[in-house]
């Protein structure tokens, strides 16, 4: 399939696939074997028919074999997203320190971001349009301490840890990446990240504070704190792991992001569930697509069987999360 000569309507999607597996290469094995969950995920993505899709919960490997296999399976279904990129991930990247203080080393909790192996639960991008890999910005190495200090945020939790942990632990539990997509003579930047869940900690609120700070990175980035702010169109595509109205975490942070004058919230500021957990917390809005304010939004939604020709079983069996999409005039 040739590249479109112009784009009147461009569909961008973000989807937490939960394709991650418990060991290196297992995701690739399941994709090539046609695992039932993989088939459901493929059917959902193909039915949504995005031009660009950001995928969370993708195990990262150095040569992107798993992502390539996923791309080829989508092509078999008629969705040709020929360009791909998977940023390196902090998940499973061991620190060598006892981060959780339980007296044991090299556990998933002792990595920069929770992971049983390097790259588990990473992020990937598939696109009909070329990805400008020479101009990608990754902020994986930014330490949490340096981020908090540069932005004058409270370092309360960090100051309660050892100096070694303060100097070592990074802000991103997976990645914060700026990924330019070349669309004709223009460039659209994807600002993507996957924040840690604000749960699974104690009264110290370590994960809650980290989730808040991860969600604050791009607002500060857009204000020029970490280099020049983008002077062209962008879309924040993120698994923020926090609902603006209910559930755990510092809700005011995601509320402030939704109201940031630099972005639009096509689904509004309300609670529009994008994930459905069978037990509490239940149905929450945790995935977000926020185009920059200069972009004309044509339509947006959360992928459901009511709106698209796909079996409801596929949506449920694919992931506890739902694909979120936005159509823009670019």
Coordinates of C-alpha atoms in Angstrom, one line a residue:
X1 CA 0.0 0.0 0.0
X2 CA 1.4 3.4 -0.9
X3 CA 1.5 6.4 1.4
X4 CA -1.5 8.7 1.3
X5 CA -0.6 11.9 -0.6
X6 CA -2.6 14.0 2.0
X7 CA -4.6 13.4 5.1
X8 CA -8.0 15.0 5.6
X9 CA -8.9 12.6 8.4
X10 CA -6.2 11.0 10.5
X11 CA -7.2 8.5 13.1
X12 CA -4.9 8.1 16.1
X13 CA -5.4 5.4 18.8
X14 CA -4.0 4.3 22.1
X15 CA -4.5 0.9 23.5
X16 CA -3.3 -0.9 26.5
X17 CA -3.2 -4.4 25.0
X18 CA -2.0 -6.3 28.1
X19 CA 0.0 -8.4 25.7
X20 CA 2.9 -8.6 28.2
X21 CA 4.0 -12.1 29.2
X22 CA 6.1 -13.6 32.0
X23 CA 9.3 -14.1 30.1
X24 CA 11.4 -12.8 27.2
X25 CA 10.2 -14.1 23.8
X26 CA 6.9 -15.5 25.1
X27 CA 4.9 -12.7 23.6
X28 CA 6.5 -13.4 20.2
X29 CA 5.7 -17.1 20.6
X30 CA 2.0 -16.3 21.3
X31 CA 1.7 -13.9 18.4
X32 CA 3.2 -16.5 15.9
X33 CA 1.0 -19.3 17.3
X34 CA -2.2 -17.3 17.1
X35 CA -3.0 -17.3 20.8
X36 CA -6.7 -16.5 21.5
X37 CA -6.0 -13.2 23.3
X38 CA -3.6 -12.1 20.4
X39 CA -6.4 -12.9 17.9
X40 CA -8.9 -10.7 19.8
X41 CA -6.4 -7.9 20.1
X42 CA -5.6 -8.0 16.4
X43 CA -9.4 -8.0 15.6
X44 CA -10.0 -5.0 17.8
X45 CA -7.1 -3.0 16.3
X46 CA -8.0 -3.9 12.7
X47 CA -11.7 -2.9 13.3
X48 CA -10.6 0.4 14.8
X49 CA -8.5 1.0 11.6
X50 CA -6.1 3.6 13.0
X51 CA -3.5 5.4 10.9
X52 CA -1.3 5.6 14.0
X53 CA -1.6 3.5 17.1
X54 CA 0.3 3.7 20.4
X55 CA 0.3 0.3 22.1
X56 CA 1.0 -0.2 25.8
X57 CA 1.7 -3.5 27.5
X58 CA 4.0 -4.7 24.7
X59 CA 7.1 -6.6 25.7
X60 CA 10.2 -4.9 24.3
X61 CA 13.0 -6.8 22.6
X62 CA 16.1 -5.3 21.1
X63 CA 15.3 -6.1 17.5
X64 CA 11.5 -5.5 17.8
X65 CA 10.7 -9.1 16.6
X66 CA 7.5 -9.2 18.7
X67 CA 6.3 -5.8 17.3
X68 CA 7.2 -6.9 13.8
X69 CA 5.2 -10.1 14.1
X70 CA 2.2 -8.1 15.4
X71 CA 2.5 -5.7 12.5
X72 CA 2.6 -8.5 9.9
X73 CA -0.5 -10.2 11.5
X74 CA -2.3 -6.9 11.3
X75 CA -1.4 -6.6 7.6
X76 CA -3.0 -10.1 7.1
X77 CA -6.2 -8.5 8.3
X78 CA -5.9 -5.6 5.9
X79 CA -4.4 -3.0 8.2
X80 CA -1.0 -2.0 6.8
X81 CA 0.9 0.0 9.4
X82 CA 4.4 -0.4 7.9
X83 CA 6.4 1.9 10.2
X84 CA 7.2 0.9 13.7
X85 CA 9.1 2.1 16.8
X86 CA 9.5 0.8 20.3
X87 CA 11.3 3.1 22.7
X88 CA 13.6 1.5 25.3
X89 CA 11.8 0.9 28.5
X90 CA 12.8 1.4 32.2
X91 CA 10.5 -1.5 33.1
X92 CA 12.6 -4.4 34.4
X93 CA 15.8 -2.3 34.3
X94 CA 17.5 -3.3 37.5
X95 CA 19.0 -0.7 39.8
X96 CA 21.1 -3.0 41.9
X97 CA 19.5 -1.5 45.0
X98 CA 16.9 -2.7 47.4
X99 CA 14.3 -0.1 46.4
X100 CA 11.4 -1.6 48.3
X101 CA 13.4 -2.2 51.4
X102 CA 12.5 -5.9 51.9
X103 CA 16.1 -7.0 52.2
X104 CA 16.2 -8.7 48.8
X105 CA 17.7 -7.6 45.5
X106 CA 16.9 -8.1 41.8
X107 CA 13.2 -8.3 42.3
X108 CA 10.7 -6.7 39.9
X109 CA 10.1 -4.0 42.6
X110 CA 13.8 -3.2 42.6
X111 CA 13.9 -2.2 38.9
X112 CA 13.5 1.3 37.6
X113 CA 9.9 0.4 36.7
X114 CA 8.2 -2.8 37.8
X115 CA 9.1 -5.7 35.5
X116 CA 10.2 -9.3 35.7
X117 CA 12.6 -8.8 32.8
X118 CA 14.0 -5.8 30.9
X119 CA 11.3 -4.3 28.7
X120 CA 8.3 -6.1 30.1
X121 CA 5.2 -3.9 29.7
X122 CA 6.8 -1.5 27.3
X123 CA 5.3 0.9 24.7
X124 CA 5.3 0.6 20.9
X125 CA 4.0 2.7 17.9
X126 CA 2.7 1.4 14.6
X127 CA 2.0 3.9 11.8
X128 CA 1.0 4.3 8.2
X129 CA 3.3 7.3 8.0
X130 CA 7.1 7.4 8.4
X131 CA 8.5 7.7 11.9
X132 CA 11.3 10.3 12.1
X133 CA 13.6 8.2 14.3
X134 CA 16.5 10.6 14.1
X135 CA 14.6 13.2 16.0
X136 CA 13.0 11.1 18.7
X137 CA 13.4 12.3 22.2
X138 CA 13.6 9.8 25.1
X139 CA 13.7 11.0 28.7
X140 CA 14.2 7.6 30.3
X141 CA 17.4 8.6 32.0
X142 CA 15.9 11.7 33.8
X143 CA 16.1 11.0 37.5
X144 CA 13.0 11.5 39.7
X145 CA 15.1 13.7 42.0
X146 CA 16.4 16.0 39.1
X147 CA 12.9 16.3 37.7
X148 CA 11.4 17.3 41.1
X149 CA 14.2 19.7 41.8
X150 CA 14.0 21.4 38.3
X151 CA 10.3 21.9 38.6
X152 CA 10.2 22.9 42.3
X153 CA 7.9 19.9 43.1
X154 CA 7.7 18.4 46.5
X155 CA 10.4 15.8 47.1
X156 CA 9.0 14.6 50.4
X157 CA 9.0 10.9 49.5
X158 CA 12.4 11.0 47.9
X159 CA 13.9 12.8 50.8
X160 CA 12.8 9.9 53.0
X161 CA 14.9 7.5 51.1
X162 CA 18.6 6.9 51.0
X163 CA 20.9 9.3 49.1
X164 CA 21.8 6.4 46.8
X165 CA 18.1 5.7 45.9
X166 CA 17.5 9.5 45.4
X167 CA 20.3 9.7 42.9
X168 CA 19.4 6.4 41.1
X169 CA 15.6 6.1 40.7
X170 CA 14.3 7.5 37.5
X171 CA 11.1 9.4 36.9
X172 CA 9.8 7.2 34.1
X173 CA 8.6 3.7 35.1
X174 CA 8.5 2.9 31.4
X175 CA 9.4 5.8 29.2
X176 CA 8.5 9.4 28.4
X177 CA 9.1 9.8 24.6
X178 CA 8.5 12.4 21.9
X179 CA 8.0 10.6 18.6
X180 CA 7.7 12.7 15.4
X181 CA 5.6 11.3 12.6
X182 CA 6.2 12.7 9.1
X183 CA 2.8 13.3 7.4
X184 CA 3.5 14.9 4.0
X185 CA 5.5 18.0 4.6
X186 CA 4.3 18.3 8.2
X187 CA 5.3 16.6 11.5
X188 CA 3.0 15.4 14.2
X189 CA 4.6 14.6 17.5
X190 CA 3.4 11.8 19.8
X191 CA 4.1 12.5 23.4
X192 CA 3.7 9.1 25.1
X193 CA 4.2 7.5 28.5
X194 CA 2.8 4.8 30.7
X195 CA 2.6 5.9 34.3
X196 CA 2.9 3.6 37.3
X197 CA -0.3 2.7 39.0
X198 CA -0.9 4.8 42.1
X199 CA -1.5 1.7 44.3
X200 CA 0.5 -1.3 45.6
X201 CA 2.4 0.8 48.1
X202 CA 1.8 1.8 51.7
X203 CA 1.2 5.0 53.7
X204 CA 4.4 6.5 52.3
X205 CA 2.4 6.8 49.0
X206 CA 5.5 6.1 46.8
X207 CA 3.5 4.9 43.8
X208 CA 0.9 7.6 44.2
X209 CA 3.5 10.4 44.2
X210 CA 5.4 8.8 41.3
X211 CA 2.2 8.5 39.3
X212 CA 1.5 12.2 39.9
X213 CA 5.0 13.2 38.9
X214 CA 5.0 11.1 35.7
X215 CA 1.7 12.7 34.7
X216 CA 3.2 16.1 35.3
X217 CA 6.2 15.6 33.1
X218 CA 4.7 16.6 29.7
X219 CA 3.0 19.8 31.1
X220 CA 6.4 20.9 32.3
X221 CA 8.0 19.8 29.0
X222 CA 5.5 21.9 27.1
X223 CA 6.4 24.9 29.3
X224 CA 10.1 24.5 28.1
X225 CA 11.6 23.0 31.3
X226 CA 13.4 20.3 29.4
X227 CA 14.5 21.9 26.1
X228 CA 12.5 23.8 23.6
X229 CA 8.7 23.1 23.7
X230 CA 7.2 21.7 20.4
X231 CA 6.3 24.5 18.0
X232 CA 4.1 22.3 16.0
X233 CA 1.1 20.0 16.5
X234 CA 1.3 17.1 19.0
X235 CA -0.9 14.5 20.6
X236 CA -0.4 13.2 24.2
X237 CA -1.1 9.4 24.0
X238 CA -0.8 8.0 27.5
X239 CA -1.8 5.4 30.0
X240 CA -2.0 7.8 32.9
X241 CA -3.3 5.1 35.2
X242 CA -5.6 7.6 37.0
X243 CA -9.2 8.6 36.7
X244 CA -10.1 12.3 37.0
X245 CA -13.1 11.7 39.3
X246 CA -12.6 8.6 41.4
X247 CA -10.2 5.9 42.5
X248 CA -6.7 6.1 43.9
X249 CA -4.0 8.7 43.2
X250 CA -3.7 12.5 43.1
X251 CA -6.7 13.3 41.0
X252 CA -6.0 17.0 40.8
X253 CA -2.9 16.2 38.6
X254 CA -4.9 14.5 35.8
X255 CA -7.6 17.1 36.2
X256 CA -5.0 19.9 35.6
X257 CA -3.7 18.0 32.6
X258 CA -7.2 17.8 31.1
X259 CA -7.6 21.6 31.6
X260 CA -4.2 22.6 30.3
X261 CA -4.7 25.3 27.7
X262 CA -2.1 23.7 25.4
X263 CA -4.3 20.6 24.9
X264 CA -7.8 19.5 24.1
X265 CA -9.8 16.8 25.9
X266 CA -12.1 15.4 23.1
X267 CA -13.8 13.1 25.6
X268 CA -14.3 16.0 28.0
X269 CA -13.2 16.2 31.6
X270 CA -15.6 13.7 32.9
X271 CA -15.2 10.0 33.8
X272 CA -15.4 8.1 30.5
X273 CA -14.3 4.5 31.4
X274 CA -11.5 3.1 29.4
X275 CA -10.8 0.1 31.6
X276 CA -13.0 -2.4 33.2
X277 CA -11.6 -4.3 36.2
X278 CA -13.9 -7.2 37.4
X279 CA -13.4 -6.2 41.1
X280 CA -12.8 -2.8 42.7
X281 CA -11.8 -0.3 41.4
X282 CA -14.2 -1.3 38.6
X283 CA -14.6 0.9 35.5
X284 CA -12.2 3.8 35.3
X285 CA -10.8 6.3 32.8
X286 CA -7.1 5.7 32.6
X287 CA -6.1 6.0 28.9
X288 CA -6.0 9.5 27.3
X289 CA -5.6 11.0 23.9
X290 CA -5.1 14.8 24.1
X291 CA -4.4 16.7 20.9
X292 CA -2.7 20.1 21.0
X293 CA -5.0 23.1 20.9
X294 CA -4.2 24.0 17.3
X295 CA -5.5 20.7 15.9
X296 CA -9.1 20.4 14.6
X297 CA -10.7 17.4 16.2
X298 CA -13.4 15.7 14.0
X299 CA -14.5 12.8 16.3
X300 CA -13.4 10.7 19.2
X301 CA -14.4 7.8 21.3
X302 CA -13.8 4.6 23.2
X303 CA -13.9 1.5 21.1
X304 CA -17.0 -0.6 21.9
X305 CA -19.0 -3.2 20.0
X306 CA -21.9 -0.8 19.8
X307 CA -20.0 1.4 17.4
X308 CA -17.8 -1.0 15.5
X309 CA -18.2 -4.3 13.6
X310 CA -16.3 -6.5 15.9
X311 CA -17.5 -9.3 18.2
X312 CA -18.1 -8.2 21.8
X313 CA -16.2 -11.3 22.9
X314 CA -13.1 -9.9 21.2
X315 CA -13.2 -6.7 23.1
X316 CA -13.6 -8.4 26.4
X317 CA -11.1 -11.2 25.8
X318 CA -8.4 -8.9 24.4
X319 CA -7.8 -6.7 27.4
X320 CA -9.4 -5.2 30.5
X321 CA -8.6 -1.9 28.7
X322 CA -10.4 -0.4 25.8
X323 CA -8.9 1.2 22.7
X324 CA -9.3 5.0 22.7
X325 CA -9.3 6.9 19.3
X326 CA -9.5 10.4 18.0
X327 CA -10.0 11.6 14.4
X328 CA -8.2 14.8 13.5
X329 CA -8.0 17.0 10.4
X330 CA -4.3 17.3 9.8

